mmCIF file with all atom_site columns, C-alpha atoms in Angstrom:
data_model
loop_
_atom_site.group_PDB
_atom_site.id
_atom_site.type_symbol
_atom_site.label_atom_id
_atom_site.label_alt_id
_atom_site.label_comp_id
_atom_site.label_asym_id
_atom_site.label_entity_id
_atom_site.label_seq_id
_atom_site.pdbx_PDB_ins_code
_atom_site.Cartn_x
_atom_site.Cartn_y
_atom_site.Cartn_z
_atom_site.occupancy
_atom_site.B_iso_or_equiv
_atom_site.pdbx_formal_charge
_atom_site.auth_seq_id
_atom_site.auth_comp_id
_atom_site.auth_asym_id
_atom_site.auth_atom_id
_atom_site.pdbx_PDB_model_num
ATOM 1   C CA . ALA A 1 1   ? 7.650  -19.022 -3.409  1.00 63.00 ? 1   ALA A CA 1
ATOM 2   C CA . GLN A 1 2   ? 8.067  -17.044 -5.927  1.00 67.00 ? 2   GLN A CA 1
ATOM 3   C CA . SER A 1 3   ? 11.170 -16.508 -7.805  1.00 86.00 ? 3   SER A CA 1
ATOM 4   C CA . VAL A 1 4   ? 13.631 -16.266 -10.783 1.00 92.00 ? 4   VAL A CA 1
ATOM 5   C CA . THR A 1 5   ? 16.699 -18.445 -11.004 1.00 94.00 ? 5   THR A CA 1
ATOM 6   C CA . GLN A 1 6   ? 19.840 -17.789 -13.362 1.00 96.00 ? 6   GLN A CA 1
ATOM 7   C CA . PRO A 1 7   ? 21.827 -20.657 -13.476 1.00 95.00 ? 7   PRO A CA 1
ATOM 8   C CA . ASP A 1 8   ? 24.859 -19.626 -15.042 1.00 95.00 ? 8   ASP A CA 1
ATOM 9   C CA . ILE A 1 9   ? 27.522 -17.209 -12.483 1.00 94.00 ? 9   ILE A CA 1
ATOM 10  C CA . HIS A 1 10  ? 29.689 -16.846 -15.295 1.00 96.00 ? 10  HIS A CA 1
ATOM 11  C CA . ILE A 1 11  ? 29.796 -16.705 -19.080 1.00 97.00 ? 11  ILE A CA 1
ATOM 12  C CA . THR A 1 12  ? 32.752 -16.499 -21.629 1.00 97.00 ? 12  THR A CA 1
ATOM 13  C CA . VAL A 1 13  ? 32.638 -16.862 -24.703 1.00 97.00 ? 13  VAL A CA 1
ATOM 14  C CA . SER A 1 14  ? 34.326 -15.372 -28.300 1.00 97.00 ? 14  SER A CA 1
ATOM 15  C CA . GLU A 1 15  ? 34.080 -12.663 -29.528 1.00 97.00 ? 15  GLU A CA 1
ATOM 16  C CA . GLY A 1 16  ? 31.530 -13.479 -32.658 1.00 97.00 ? 16  GLY A CA 1
ATOM 17  C CA . ALA A 1 17  ? 29.875 -16.901 -30.813 1.00 97.00 ? 17  ALA A CA 1
ATOM 18  C CA . SER A 1 18  ? 26.765 -17.361 -30.579 1.00 97.00 ? 18  SER A CA 1
ATOM 19  C CA . LEU A 1 19  ? 25.360 -16.654 -26.810 1.00 97.00 ? 19  LEU A CA 1
ATOM 20  C CA . GLU A 1 20  ? 22.300 -17.517 -24.269 1.00 98.00 ? 20  GLU A CA 1
ATOM 21  C CA . LEU A 1 21  ? 21.987 -16.974 -21.057 1.00 98.00 ? 21  LEU A CA 1
ATOM 22  C CA . ARG A 1 22  ? 19.445 -18.916 -18.862 1.00 98.00 ? 22  ARG A CA 1
ATOM 23  C CA . CYS A 1 23  ? 16.845 -17.556 -16.695 1.00 97.00 ? 23  CYS A CA 1
ATOM 24  C CA . ASN A 1 24  ? 14.236 -19.514 -15.142 1.00 96.00 ? 24  ASN A CA 1
ATOM 25  C CA . TYR A 1 25  ? 10.810 -17.891 -13.171 1.00 92.00 ? 25  TYR A CA 1
ATOM 26  C CA . SER A 1 26  ? 8.409  -19.910 -10.288 1.00 88.00 ? 26  SER A CA 1
ATOM 27  C CA . TYR A 1 27  ? 5.308  -18.013 -10.733 1.00 79.00 ? 27  TYR A CA 1
ATOM 28  C CA . GLY A 1 28  ? 1.707  -18.891 -10.506 1.00 71.00 ? 28  GLY A CA 1
ATOM 29  C CA . ALA A 1 29  ? 0.820  -16.433 -12.989 1.00 74.00 ? 29  ALA A CA 1
ATOM 30  C CA . THR A 1 30  ? 1.721  -15.497 -15.904 1.00 74.00 ? 30  THR A CA 1
ATOM 31  C CA . PRO A 1 31  ? 4.348  -13.298 -14.978 1.00 83.00 ? 31  PRO A CA 1
ATOM 32  C CA . TYR A 1 32  ? 6.200  -9.661  -17.123 1.00 89.00 ? 32  TYR A CA 1
ATOM 33  C CA . LEU A 1 33  ? 9.587  -10.667 -17.505 1.00 92.00 ? 33  LEU A CA 1
ATOM 34  C CA . PHE A 1 34  ? 12.638 -8.757  -17.897 1.00 94.00 ? 34  PHE A CA 1
ATOM 35  C CA . TRP A 1 35  ? 16.483 -8.841  -19.036 1.00 96.00 ? 35  TRP A CA 1
ATOM 36  C CA . TYR A 1 36  ? 18.059 -5.966  -17.629 1.00 95.00 ? 36  TYR A CA 1
ATOM 37  C CA . VAL A 1 37  ? 22.344 -5.936  -18.350 1.00 95.00 ? 37  VAL A CA 1
ATOM 38  C CA . GLN A 1 38  ? 24.788 -3.630  -15.955 1.00 92.00 ? 38  GLN A CA 1
ATOM 39  C CA . SER A 1 39  ? 27.956 -2.027  -16.903 1.00 88.00 ? 39  SER A CA 1
ATOM 40  C CA . PRO A 1 40  ? 30.808 -1.128  -14.115 1.00 79.00 ? 40  PRO A CA 1
ATOM 41  C CA . GLY A 1 41  ? 29.891 2.516   -13.290 1.00 72.00 ? 41  GLY A CA 1
ATOM 42  C CA . GLN A 1 42  ? 26.582 2.494   -15.024 1.00 76.00 ? 42  GLN A CA 1
ATOM 43  C CA . GLY A 1 43  ? 22.968 1.625   -13.826 1.00 80.00 ? 43  GLY A CA 1
ATOM 44  C CA . LEU A 1 44  ? 21.051 -1.223  -15.434 1.00 89.00 ? 44  LEU A CA 1
ATOM 45  C CA . GLN A 1 45  ? 19.633 -0.844  -18.590 1.00 91.00 ? 45  GLN A CA 1
ATOM 46  C CA . LEU A 1 46  ? 16.451 -2.937  -19.818 1.00 91.00 ? 46  LEU A CA 1
ATOM 47  C CA . LEU A 1 47  ? 17.089 -4.678  -22.722 1.00 94.00 ? 47  LEU A CA 1
ATOM 48  C CA . LEU A 1 48  ? 13.604 -6.681  -23.127 1.00 94.00 ? 48  LEU A CA 1
ATOM 49  C CA . LYS A 1 49  ? 10.629 -7.330  -21.888 1.00 91.00 ? 49  LYS A CA 1
ATOM 50  C CA . TYR A 1 50  ? 7.967  -9.446  -22.145 1.00 91.00 ? 50  TYR A CA 1
ATOM 51  C CA . PHE A 1 51  ? 4.180  -8.846  -21.064 1.00 86.00 ? 51  PHE A CA 1
ATOM 52  C CA . SER A 1 52  ? 2.095  -10.341 -23.311 1.00 84.00 ? 52  SER A CA 1
ATOM 53  C CA . GLY A 1 53  ? 1.743  -11.411 -26.872 1.00 86.00 ? 53  GLY A CA 1
ATOM 54  C CA . ASP A 1 54  ? 4.370  -12.837 -28.910 1.00 89.00 ? 54  ASP A CA 1
ATOM 55  C CA . THR A 1 55  ? 6.686  -15.214 -27.047 1.00 92.00 ? 55  THR A CA 1
ATOM 56  C CA . LEU A 1 56  ? 9.548  -14.005 -29.194 1.00 96.00 ? 56  LEU A CA 1
ATOM 57  C CA . VAL A 1 57  ? 10.725 -10.694 -27.793 1.00 95.00 ? 57  VAL A CA 1
ATOM 58  C CA . GLN A 1 58  ? 13.314 -8.700  -29.442 1.00 96.00 ? 58  GLN A CA 1
ATOM 59  C CA . GLY A 1 59  ? 15.733 -5.912  -27.664 1.00 95.00 ? 59  GLY A CA 1
ATOM 60  C CA . ILE A 1 60  ? 18.036 -3.250  -27.803 1.00 93.00 ? 60  ILE A CA 1
ATOM 61  C CA . LYS A 1 61  ? 22.309 -4.629  -28.713 1.00 94.00 ? 61  LYS A CA 1
ATOM 62  C CA . GLY A 1 62  ? 20.058 -7.318  -30.804 1.00 96.00 ? 62  GLY A CA 1
ATOM 63  C CA . PHE A 1 63  ? 19.605 -9.292  -27.983 1.00 97.00 ? 63  PHE A CA 1
ATOM 64  C CA . GLU A 1 64  ? 16.448 -11.327 -28.307 1.00 97.00 ? 64  GLU A CA 1
ATOM 65  C CA . ALA A 1 65  ? 14.551 -13.661 -25.523 1.00 98.00 ? 65  ALA A CA 1
ATOM 66  C CA . GLU A 1 66  ? 11.789 -16.129 -25.445 1.00 96.00 ? 66  GLU A CA 1
ATOM 67  C CA . PHE A 1 67  ? 9.369  -17.306 -23.254 1.00 94.00 ? 67  PHE A CA 1
ATOM 68  C CA . LYS A 1 68  ? 7.899  -21.124 -22.834 1.00 94.00 ? 68  LYS A CA 1
ATOM 69  C CA . ARG A 1 69  ? 5.951  -21.158 -20.683 1.00 91.00 ? 69  ARG A CA 1
ATOM 70  C CA . SER A 1 70  ? 6.126  -24.636 -20.921 1.00 92.00 ? 70  SER A CA 1
ATOM 71  C CA . GLN A 1 71  ? 9.114  -24.558 -19.337 1.00 93.00 ? 71  GLN A CA 1
ATOM 72  C CA . SER A 1 72  ? 9.485  -21.974 -17.137 1.00 93.00 ? 72  SER A CA 1
ATOM 73  C CA . SER A 1 73  ? 12.477 -20.273 -18.719 1.00 95.00 ? 73  SER A CA 1
ATOM 74  C CA . PHE A 1 74  ? 12.740 -16.943 -20.733 1.00 97.00 ? 74  PHE A CA 1
ATOM 75  C CA . ASN A 1 75  ? 16.376 -17.508 -21.845 1.00 98.00 ? 75  ASN A CA 1
ATOM 76  C CA . LEU A 1 76  ? 18.077 -14.175 -22.951 1.00 98.00 ? 76  LEU A CA 1
ATOM 77  C CA . ARG A 1 77  ? 19.855 -15.173 -26.913 1.00 98.00 ? 77  ARG A CA 1
ATOM 78  C CA . LYS A 1 78  ? 22.652 -13.182 -29.402 1.00 98.00 ? 78  LYS A CA 1
ATOM 79  C CA . PRO A 1 79  ? 24.010 -14.598 -31.854 1.00 97.00 ? 79  PRO A CA 1
ATOM 80  C CA . SER A 1 80  ? 27.047 -12.951 -32.193 1.00 97.00 ? 80  SER A CA 1
ATOM 81  C CA . VAL A 1 81  ? 28.726 -11.213 -29.347 1.00 97.00 ? 81  VAL A CA 1
ATOM 82  C CA . HIS A 1 82  ? 30.876 -8.821  -29.550 1.00 96.00 ? 82  HIS A CA 1
ATOM 83  C CA . TRP A 1 83  ? 33.257 -7.291  -27.327 1.00 95.00 ? 83  TRP A CA 1
ATOM 84  C CA . SER A 1 84  ? 31.088 -4.847  -25.215 1.00 94.00 ? 84  SER A CA 1
ATOM 85  C CA . ASP A 1 85  ? 28.716 -7.395  -24.316 1.00 96.00 ? 85  ASP A CA 1
ATOM 86  C CA . ALA A 1 86  ? 30.848 -8.560  -21.782 1.00 96.00 ? 86  ALA A CA 1
ATOM 87  C CA . ALA A 1 87  ? 28.387 -7.385  -18.504 1.00 96.00 ? 87  ALA A CA 1
ATOM 88  C CA . GLU A 1 88  ? 26.120 -9.160  -16.015 1.00 95.00 ? 88  GLU A CA 1
ATOM 89  C CA . TYR A 1 89  ? 22.990 -9.490  -17.063 1.00 97.00 ? 89  TYR A CA 1
ATOM 90  C CA . PHE A 1 90  ? 20.217 -9.801  -14.664 1.00 96.00 ? 90  PHE A CA 1
ATOM 91  C CA . CYS A 1 91  ? 16.601 -11.789 -15.403 1.00 96.00 ? 91  CYS A CA 1
ATOM 92  C CA . ALA A 1 92  ? 13.721 -10.511 -13.216 1.00 93.00 ? 92  ALA A CA 1
ATOM 93  C CA . VAL A 1 93  ? 9.924  -10.925 -13.156 1.00 90.00 ? 93  VAL A CA 1
ATOM 94  C CA . LEU A 1 94  ? 7.166  -8.082  -12.015 1.00 86.00 ? 94  LEU A CA 1
ATOM 95  C CA . LEU A 1 95  ? 5.294  -10.078 -8.878  1.00 78.00 ? 95  LEU A CA 1
ATOM 96  C CA . TYR A 1 96  ? 1.995  -8.138  -7.767  1.00 74.00 ? 96  TYR A CA 1
ATOM 97  C CA . SER A 1 97  ? 3.158  -7.190  -4.214  1.00 70.00 ? 97  SER A CA 1
ATOM 98  C CA . GLY A 1 98  ? -0.682 -6.525  -2.786  1.00 70.00 ? 98  GLY A CA 1
ATOM 99  C CA . ALA A 1 99  ? -2.003 -3.728  -1.942  1.00 68.00 ? 99  ALA A CA 1
ATOM 100 C CA . GLY A 1 100 ? -2.304 -2.202  -5.581  1.00 67.00 ? 100 GLY A CA 1
ATOM 101 C CA . SER A 1 101 ? 1.891  -2.778  -5.211  1.00 70.00 ? 101 SER A CA 1
ATOM 102 C CA . TYR A 1 102 ? 4.126  -4.387  -7.728  1.00 73.00 ? 102 TYR A CA 1
ATOM 103 C CA . GLN A 1 103 ? 7.727  -5.212  -7.538  1.00 80.00 ? 103 GLN A CA 1
ATOM 104 C CA . LEU A 1 104 ? 10.313 -6.348  -9.360  1.00 85.00 ? 104 LEU A CA 1
ATOM 105 C CA . THR A 1 105 ? 12.603 -9.920  -8.377  1.00 88.00 ? 105 THR A CA 1
ATOM 106 C CA . PHE A 1 106 ? 16.081 -9.865  -9.604  1.00 92.00 ? 106 PHE A CA 1
ATOM 107 C CA . GLY A 1 107 ? 17.651 -12.952 -10.407 1.00 93.00 ? 107 GLY A CA 1
ATOM 108 C CA . LYS A 1 108 ? 21.423 -13.520 -9.096  1.00 92.00 ? 108 LYS A CA 1
ATOM 109 C CA . GLY A 1 109 ? 22.872 -12.329 -12.042 1.00 94.00 ? 109 GLY A CA 1
ATOM 110 C CA . THR A 1 110 ? 25.472 -13.632 -14.869 1.00 96.00 ? 110 THR A CA 1
ATOM 111 C CA . LYS A 1 111 ? 28.267 -12.427 -15.365 1.00 95.00 ? 111 LYS A CA 1
ATOM 112 C CA . LEU A 1 112 ? 29.013 -12.959 -19.053 1.00 97.00 ? 112 LEU A CA 1
ATOM 113 C CA . SER A 1 113 ? 33.197 -12.553 -20.943 1.00 97.00 ? 113 SER A CA 1
ATOM 114 C CA . VAL A 1 114 ? 33.704 -11.931 -24.019 1.00 97.00 ? 114 VAL A CA 1
ATOM 115 C CA . ILE A 1 115 ? 37.506 -14.004 -25.794 1.00 96.00 ? 115 ILE A CA 1
ATOM 116 C CA . PRO A 1 116 ? 38.377 -11.706 -27.940 1.00 90.00 ? 116 PRO A CA 1
ATOM 117 C CA . GLY B 2 1   ? 15.636 10.140  -22.460 1.00 65.00 ? 1   GLY B CA 1
ATOM 118 C CA . ALA B 2 2   ? 14.062 8.118   -19.319 1.00 83.00 ? 2   ALA B CA 1
ATOM 119 C CA . VAL B 2 3   ? 17.788 8.936   -17.298 1.00 90.00 ? 3   VAL B CA 1
ATOM 120 C CA . VAL B 2 4   ? 18.160 8.499   -13.784 1.00 93.00 ? 4   VAL B CA 1
ATOM 121 C CA . SER B 2 5   ? 21.114 9.646   -11.380 1.00 94.00 ? 5   SER B CA 1
ATOM 122 C CA . GLN B 2 6   ? 22.268 9.074   -8.605  1.00 95.00 ? 6   GLN B CA 1
ATOM 123 C CA . HIS B 2 7   ? 24.635 11.497  -6.265  1.00 96.00 ? 7   HIS B CA 1
ATOM 124 C CA . PRO B 2 8   ? 27.166 11.029  -4.868  1.00 96.00 ? 8   PRO B CA 1
ATOM 125 C CA . SER B 2 9   ? 28.446 7.345   -7.379  1.00 94.00 ? 9   SER B CA 1
ATOM 126 C CA . ARG B 2 10  ? 31.020 6.997   -3.323  1.00 95.00 ? 10  ARG B CA 1
ATOM 127 C CA . VAL B 2 11  ? 30.727 7.150   -0.390  1.00 97.00 ? 11  VAL B CA 1
ATOM 128 C CA . ILE B 2 12  ? 33.306 6.780   2.304   1.00 96.00 ? 12  ILE B CA 1
ATOM 129 C CA . CYS B 2 13  ? 31.947 7.371   5.672   1.00 95.00 ? 13  CYS B CA 1
ATOM 130 C CA . LYS B 2 14  ? 32.500 6.853   10.212  1.00 96.00 ? 14  LYS B CA 1
ATOM 131 C CA . SER B 2 15  ? 30.738 4.803   11.883  1.00 96.00 ? 15  SER B CA 1
ATOM 132 C CA . GLY B 2 16  ? 27.751 5.909   13.463  1.00 96.00 ? 16  GLY B CA 1
ATOM 133 C CA . THR B 2 17  ? 27.546 9.435   10.973  1.00 96.00 ? 17  THR B CA 1
ATOM 134 C CA . SER B 2 18  ? 24.163 9.580   8.919   1.00 97.00 ? 18  SER B CA 1
ATOM 135 C CA . VAL B 2 19  ? 24.935 9.900   4.716   1.00 97.00 ? 19  VAL B CA 1
ATOM 136 C CA . LYS B 2 20  ? 22.778 11.021  1.993   1.00 97.00 ? 20  LYS B CA 1
ATOM 137 C CA . ILE B 2 21  ? 22.040 9.210   -1.188  1.00 97.00 ? 21  ILE B CA 1
ATOM 138 C CA . GLU B 2 22  ? 19.844 11.387  -3.692  1.00 97.00 ? 22  GLU B CA 1
ATOM 139 C CA . CYS B 2 23  ? 18.099 9.563   -6.667  1.00 96.00 ? 23  CYS B CA 1
ATOM 140 C CA . ARG B 2 24  ? 16.871 12.426  -9.624  1.00 95.00 ? 24  ARG B CA 1
ATOM 141 C CA . SER B 2 25  ? 13.981 11.874  -12.338 1.00 93.00 ? 25  SER B CA 1
ATOM 142 C CA . LEU B 2 26  ? 16.382 13.919  -15.204 1.00 93.00 ? 26  LEU B CA 1
ATOM 143 C CA . ASP B 2 27  ? 13.775 13.877  -17.958 1.00 89.00 ? 27  ASP B CA 1
ATOM 144 C CA . PHE B 2 28  ? 10.519 12.369  -16.696 1.00 90.00 ? 28  PHE B CA 1
ATOM 145 C CA . GLN B 2 29  ? 7.962  13.300  -13.737 1.00 90.00 ? 29  GLN B CA 1
ATOM 146 C CA . ALA B 2 30  ? 8.472  9.662   -11.392 1.00 89.00 ? 30  ALA B CA 1
ATOM 147 C CA . THR B 2 31  ? 5.613  8.994   -9.566  1.00 85.00 ? 31  THR B CA 1
ATOM 148 C CA . THR B 2 32  ? 6.732  6.160   -7.904  1.00 88.00 ? 32  THR B CA 1
ATOM 149 C CA . MET B 2 33  ? 11.048 5.691   -7.179  1.00 92.00 ? 33  MET B CA 1
ATOM 150 C CA . PHE B 2 34  ? 12.513 2.910   -5.377  1.00 93.00 ? 34  PHE B CA 1
ATOM 151 C CA . TRP B 2 35  ? 15.682 1.898   -3.653  1.00 96.00 ? 35  TRP B CA 1
ATOM 152 C CA . TYR B 2 36  ? 17.751 -1.556  -4.140  1.00 95.00 ? 36  TYR B CA 1
ATOM 153 C CA . ARG B 2 37  ? 20.554 -3.223  -1.771  1.00 95.00 ? 37  ARG B CA 1
ATOM 154 C CA . GLN B 2 38  ? 23.488 -5.133  -4.418  1.00 91.00 ? 38  GLN B CA 1
ATOM 155 C CA . PHE B 2 39  ? 25.791 -6.488  -2.002  1.00 84.00 ? 39  PHE B CA 1
ATOM 156 C CA . PRO B 2 40  ? 29.014 -8.795  -3.874  1.00 78.00 ? 40  PRO B CA 1
ATOM 157 C CA . LYS B 2 41  ? 27.608 -11.331 -6.244  1.00 73.00 ? 41  LYS B CA 1
ATOM 158 C CA . LYS B 2 42  ? 24.365 -11.683 -5.650  1.00 76.00 ? 42  LYS B CA 1
ATOM 159 C CA . SER B 2 43  ? 21.006 -9.752  -7.024  1.00 83.00 ? 43  SER B CA 1
ATOM 160 C CA . LEU B 2 44  ? 19.642 -7.181  -6.586  1.00 88.00 ? 44  LEU B CA 1
ATOM 161 C CA . MET B 2 45  ? 17.258 -6.937  -3.183  1.00 91.00 ? 45  MET B CA 1
ATOM 162 C CA . LEU B 2 46  ? 14.166 -4.555  -2.995  1.00 91.00 ? 46  LEU B CA 1
ATOM 163 C CA . MET B 2 47  ? 14.315 -2.140  0.264   1.00 94.00 ? 47  MET B CA 1
ATOM 164 C CA . ALA B 2 48  ? 11.390 -0.146  -0.124  1.00 92.00 ? 48  ALA B CA 1
ATOM 165 C CA . THR B 2 49  ? 9.019  2.070   -2.401  1.00 90.00 ? 49  THR B CA 1
ATOM 166 C CA . SER B 2 50  ? 8.368  5.287   -2.297  1.00 89.00 ? 50  SER B CA 1
ATOM 167 C CA . ASN B 2 51  ? 5.335  7.184   -4.066  1.00 85.00 ? 51  ASN B CA 1
ATOM 168 C CA . GLU B 2 52  ? 5.360  11.211  -4.007  1.00 81.00 ? 52  GLU B CA 1
ATOM 169 C CA . GLY B 2 53  ? 3.980  12.847  -1.345  1.00 79.00 ? 53  GLY B CA 1
ATOM 170 C CA . SER B 2 54  ? 3.602  9.766   0.544   1.00 81.00 ? 54  SER B CA 1
ATOM 171 C CA . LYS B 2 55  ? 5.315  7.585   2.458   1.00 85.00 ? 55  LYS B CA 1
ATOM 172 C CA . ALA B 2 56  ? 7.626  4.517   1.314   1.00 90.00 ? 56  ALA B CA 1
ATOM 173 C CA . THR B 2 57  ? 6.487  1.504   2.055   1.00 89.00 ? 57  THR B CA 1
ATOM 174 C CA . TYR B 2 58  ? 9.141  -0.480  2.805   1.00 92.00 ? 58  TYR B CA 1
ATOM 175 C CA . GLU B 2 59  ? 9.673  -4.453  1.322   1.00 89.00 ? 59  GLU B CA 1
ATOM 176 C CA . GLN B 2 60  ? 10.060 -6.995  5.613   1.00 88.00 ? 60  GLN B CA 1
ATOM 177 C CA . GLY B 2 61  ? 13.300 -7.490  7.620   1.00 90.00 ? 61  GLY B CA 1
ATOM 178 C CA . VAL B 2 62  ? 14.211 -3.629  5.815   1.00 93.00 ? 62  VAL B CA 1
ATOM 179 C CA . GLU B 2 63  ? 14.855 -1.087  9.595   1.00 93.00 ? 63  GLU B CA 1
ATOM 180 C CA . LYS B 2 64  ? 12.504 2.300   8.421   1.00 92.00 ? 64  LYS B CA 1
ATOM 181 C CA . ASP B 2 65  ? 14.059 4.132   11.621  1.00 94.00 ? 65  ASP B CA 1
ATOM 182 C CA . LYS B 2 66  ? 17.629 3.520   9.653   1.00 95.00 ? 66  LYS B CA 1
ATOM 183 C CA . PHE B 2 67  ? 17.108 4.306   5.758   1.00 96.00 ? 67  PHE B CA 1
ATOM 184 C CA . LEU B 2 68  ? 14.436 7.370   6.017   1.00 95.00 ? 68  LEU B CA 1
ATOM 185 C CA . ILE B 2 69  ? 13.188 7.324   2.583   1.00 94.00 ? 69  ILE B CA 1
ATOM 186 C CA . ASN B 2 70  ? 11.997 11.508  0.921   1.00 91.00 ? 70  ASN B CA 1
ATOM 187 C CA . HIS B 2 71  ? 9.745  11.143  -2.245  1.00 88.00 ? 71  HIS B CA 1
ATOM 188 C CA . ALA B 2 72  ? 9.636  14.489  -2.139  1.00 83.00 ? 72  ALA B CA 1
ATOM 189 C CA . SER B 2 73  ? 9.291  15.621  -5.631  1.00 90.00 ? 73  SER B CA 1
ATOM 190 C CA . LEU B 2 74  ? 8.140  14.708  -8.833  1.00 90.00 ? 74  LEU B CA 1
ATOM 191 C CA . THR B 2 75  ? 11.899 14.492  -10.121 1.00 93.00 ? 75  THR B CA 1
ATOM 192 C CA . LEU B 2 76  ? 14.076 13.085  -6.411  1.00 94.00 ? 76  LEU B CA 1
ATOM 193 C CA . SER B 2 77  ? 14.001 11.511  -3.741  1.00 94.00 ? 77  SER B CA 1
ATOM 194 C CA . THR B 2 78  ? 16.634 11.009  -1.185  1.00 95.00 ? 78  THR B CA 1
ATOM 195 C CA . LEU B 2 79  ? 18.442 8.022   1.230   1.00 97.00 ? 79  LEU B CA 1
ATOM 196 C CA . THR B 2 80  ? 19.679 8.686   4.575   1.00 97.00 ? 80  THR B CA 1
ATOM 197 C CA . VAL B 2 81  ? 21.219 5.820   6.135   1.00 97.00 ? 81  VAL B CA 1
ATOM 198 C CA . THR B 2 82  ? 21.763 7.064   9.688   1.00 96.00 ? 82  THR B CA 1
ATOM 199 C CA . SER B 2 83  ? 24.122 6.355   11.980  1.00 96.00 ? 83  SER B CA 1
ATOM 200 C CA . ALA B 2 84  ? 25.989 4.071   9.527   1.00 96.00 ? 84  ALA B CA 1
ATOM 201 C CA . HIS B 2 85  ? 27.730 0.624   10.422  1.00 96.00 ? 85  HIS B CA 1
ATOM 202 C CA . PRO B 2 86  ? 29.801 -0.486  8.367   1.00 95.00 ? 86  PRO B CA 1
ATOM 203 C CA . GLU B 2 87  ? 27.738 -3.759  8.117   1.00 95.00 ? 87  GLU B CA 1
ATOM 204 C CA . ASP B 2 88  ? 25.466 -0.976  5.952   1.00 95.00 ? 88  ASP B CA 1
ATOM 205 C CA . SER B 2 89  ? 28.800 -0.757  3.455   1.00 95.00 ? 89  SER B CA 1
ATOM 206 C CA . SER B 2 90  ? 27.119 -2.257  0.235   1.00 94.00 ? 90  SER B CA 1
ATOM 207 C CA . PHE B 2 91  ? 25.508 -0.765  -3.495  1.00 94.00 ? 91  PHE B CA 1
ATOM 208 C CA . TYR B 2 92  ? 22.471 1.014   -3.227  1.00 96.00 ? 92  TYR B CA 1
ATOM 209 C CA . ILE B 2 93  ? 20.741 1.537   -6.190  1.00 96.00 ? 93  ILE B CA 1
ATOM 210 C CA . CYS B 2 94  ? 17.333 3.549   -6.962  1.00 96.00 ? 94  CYS B CA 1
ATOM 211 C CA . SER B 2 95  ? 15.255 3.587   -10.074 1.00 94.00 ? 95  SER B CA 1
ATOM 212 C CA . ALA B 2 96  ? 12.049 5.316   -11.006 1.00 92.00 ? 96  ALA B CA 1
ATOM 213 C CA . SER B 2 97  ? 9.014  4.940   -13.098 1.00 88.00 ? 97  SER B CA 1
ATOM 214 C CA . GLN B 2 98  ? 6.342  7.388   -14.679 1.00 83.00 ? 98  GLN B CA 1
ATOM 215 C CA . ALA B 2 99  ? 3.196  5.228   -14.136 1.00 73.00 ? 99  ALA B CA 1
ATOM 216 C CA . ASP B 2 100 ? 1.720  2.900   -13.020 1.00 68.00 ? 100 ASP B CA 1
ATOM 217 C CA . PRO B 2 101 ? 4.766  0.433   -12.095 1.00 63.00 ? 101 PRO B CA 1
ATOM 218 C CA . ALA B 2 102 ? 2.897  -2.407  -13.346 1.00 63.00 ? 102 ALA B CA 1
ATOM 219 C CA . THR B 2 103 ? 3.413  -1.101  -16.579 1.00 66.00 ? 103 THR B CA 1
ATOM 220 C CA . ASP B 2 104 ? 5.473  0.741   -16.813 1.00 73.00 ? 104 ASP B CA 1
ATOM 221 C CA . THR B 2 105 ? 9.284  0.603   -17.454 1.00 81.00 ? 105 THR B CA 1
ATOM 222 C CA . GLN B 2 106 ? 11.540 1.447   -14.491 1.00 87.00 ? 106 GLN B CA 1
ATOM 223 C CA . TYR B 2 107 ? 14.713 3.144   -15.229 1.00 90.00 ? 107 TYR B CA 1
ATOM 224 C CA . PHE B 2 108 ? 18.116 2.749   -13.252 1.00 92.00 ? 108 PHE B CA 1
ATOM 225 C CA . GLY B 2 109 ? 20.364 5.009   -11.668 1.00 93.00 ? 109 GLY B CA 1
ATOM 226 C CA . PRO B 2 110 ? 24.172 4.511   -12.169 1.00 92.00 ? 110 PRO B CA 1
ATOM 227 C CA . GLY B 2 111 ? 24.046 3.353   -8.446  1.00 94.00 ? 111 GLY B CA 1
ATOM 228 C CA . THR B 2 112 ? 25.933 4.955   -5.299  1.00 96.00 ? 112 THR B CA 1
ATOM 229 C CA . ARG B 2 113 ? 28.725 2.599   -3.500  1.00 95.00 ? 113 ARG B CA 1
ATOM 230 C CA . LEU B 2 114 ? 28.692 3.205   0.586   1.00 96.00 ? 114 LEU B CA 1
ATOM 231 C CA . THR B 2 115 ? 31.613 2.356   1.905   1.00 96.00 ? 115 THR B CA 1
ATOM 232 C CA . VAL B 2 116 ? 31.408 2.953   5.932   1.00 96.00 ? 116 VAL B CA 1
ATOM 233 C CA . LEU B 2 117 ? 34.695 2.647   8.220   1.00 95.00 ? 117 LEU B CA 1
#
């Protein structure tokens, strides 16, 4: 079955340290991949997406992600974390669900805590 | 741009009553709107997809008679939880896309916290 796995439920990093959030997907075809961030009281905000082309994707807020087909991964990275990056991060894959319909399937999320 | 709002942000109701949640695209026309449910420490679960002017498509296991979805205009979709019970308590999130959801980004609302007593 098609799925998205985020192996880390909770990650804590110090402010200024680098960050990598893992995401693995299970999907037969080339996937459309997304990273969203959810802050309390706010809607999910798109950080970046990969549809095709360059496998290293730049997003907002200094985030980037790399699509690695051989590893079925789409890990999110940031070289230097800011306290305001503390939030819940979701990886998602857009799947074709038939009859011209598509749906986003989300991972369970990774909560990021940042130590000042 | 591309702002989606939800109202109310939080609602508490008694068991057996019905609750309506609104989802609006504020600065764009949404051809497709989606309703998700998010449980604590769980990912978002797609409940249904609605296109303006047509019936919603519900995901397997979602009761269409309990969760009524209306997408009457290109900027408004509503989710009505009918005869709500405590197990319906959850965080409901809508999203909207302007064009083909295969290629267009979904923009998410801030969510509605429903508590059924």
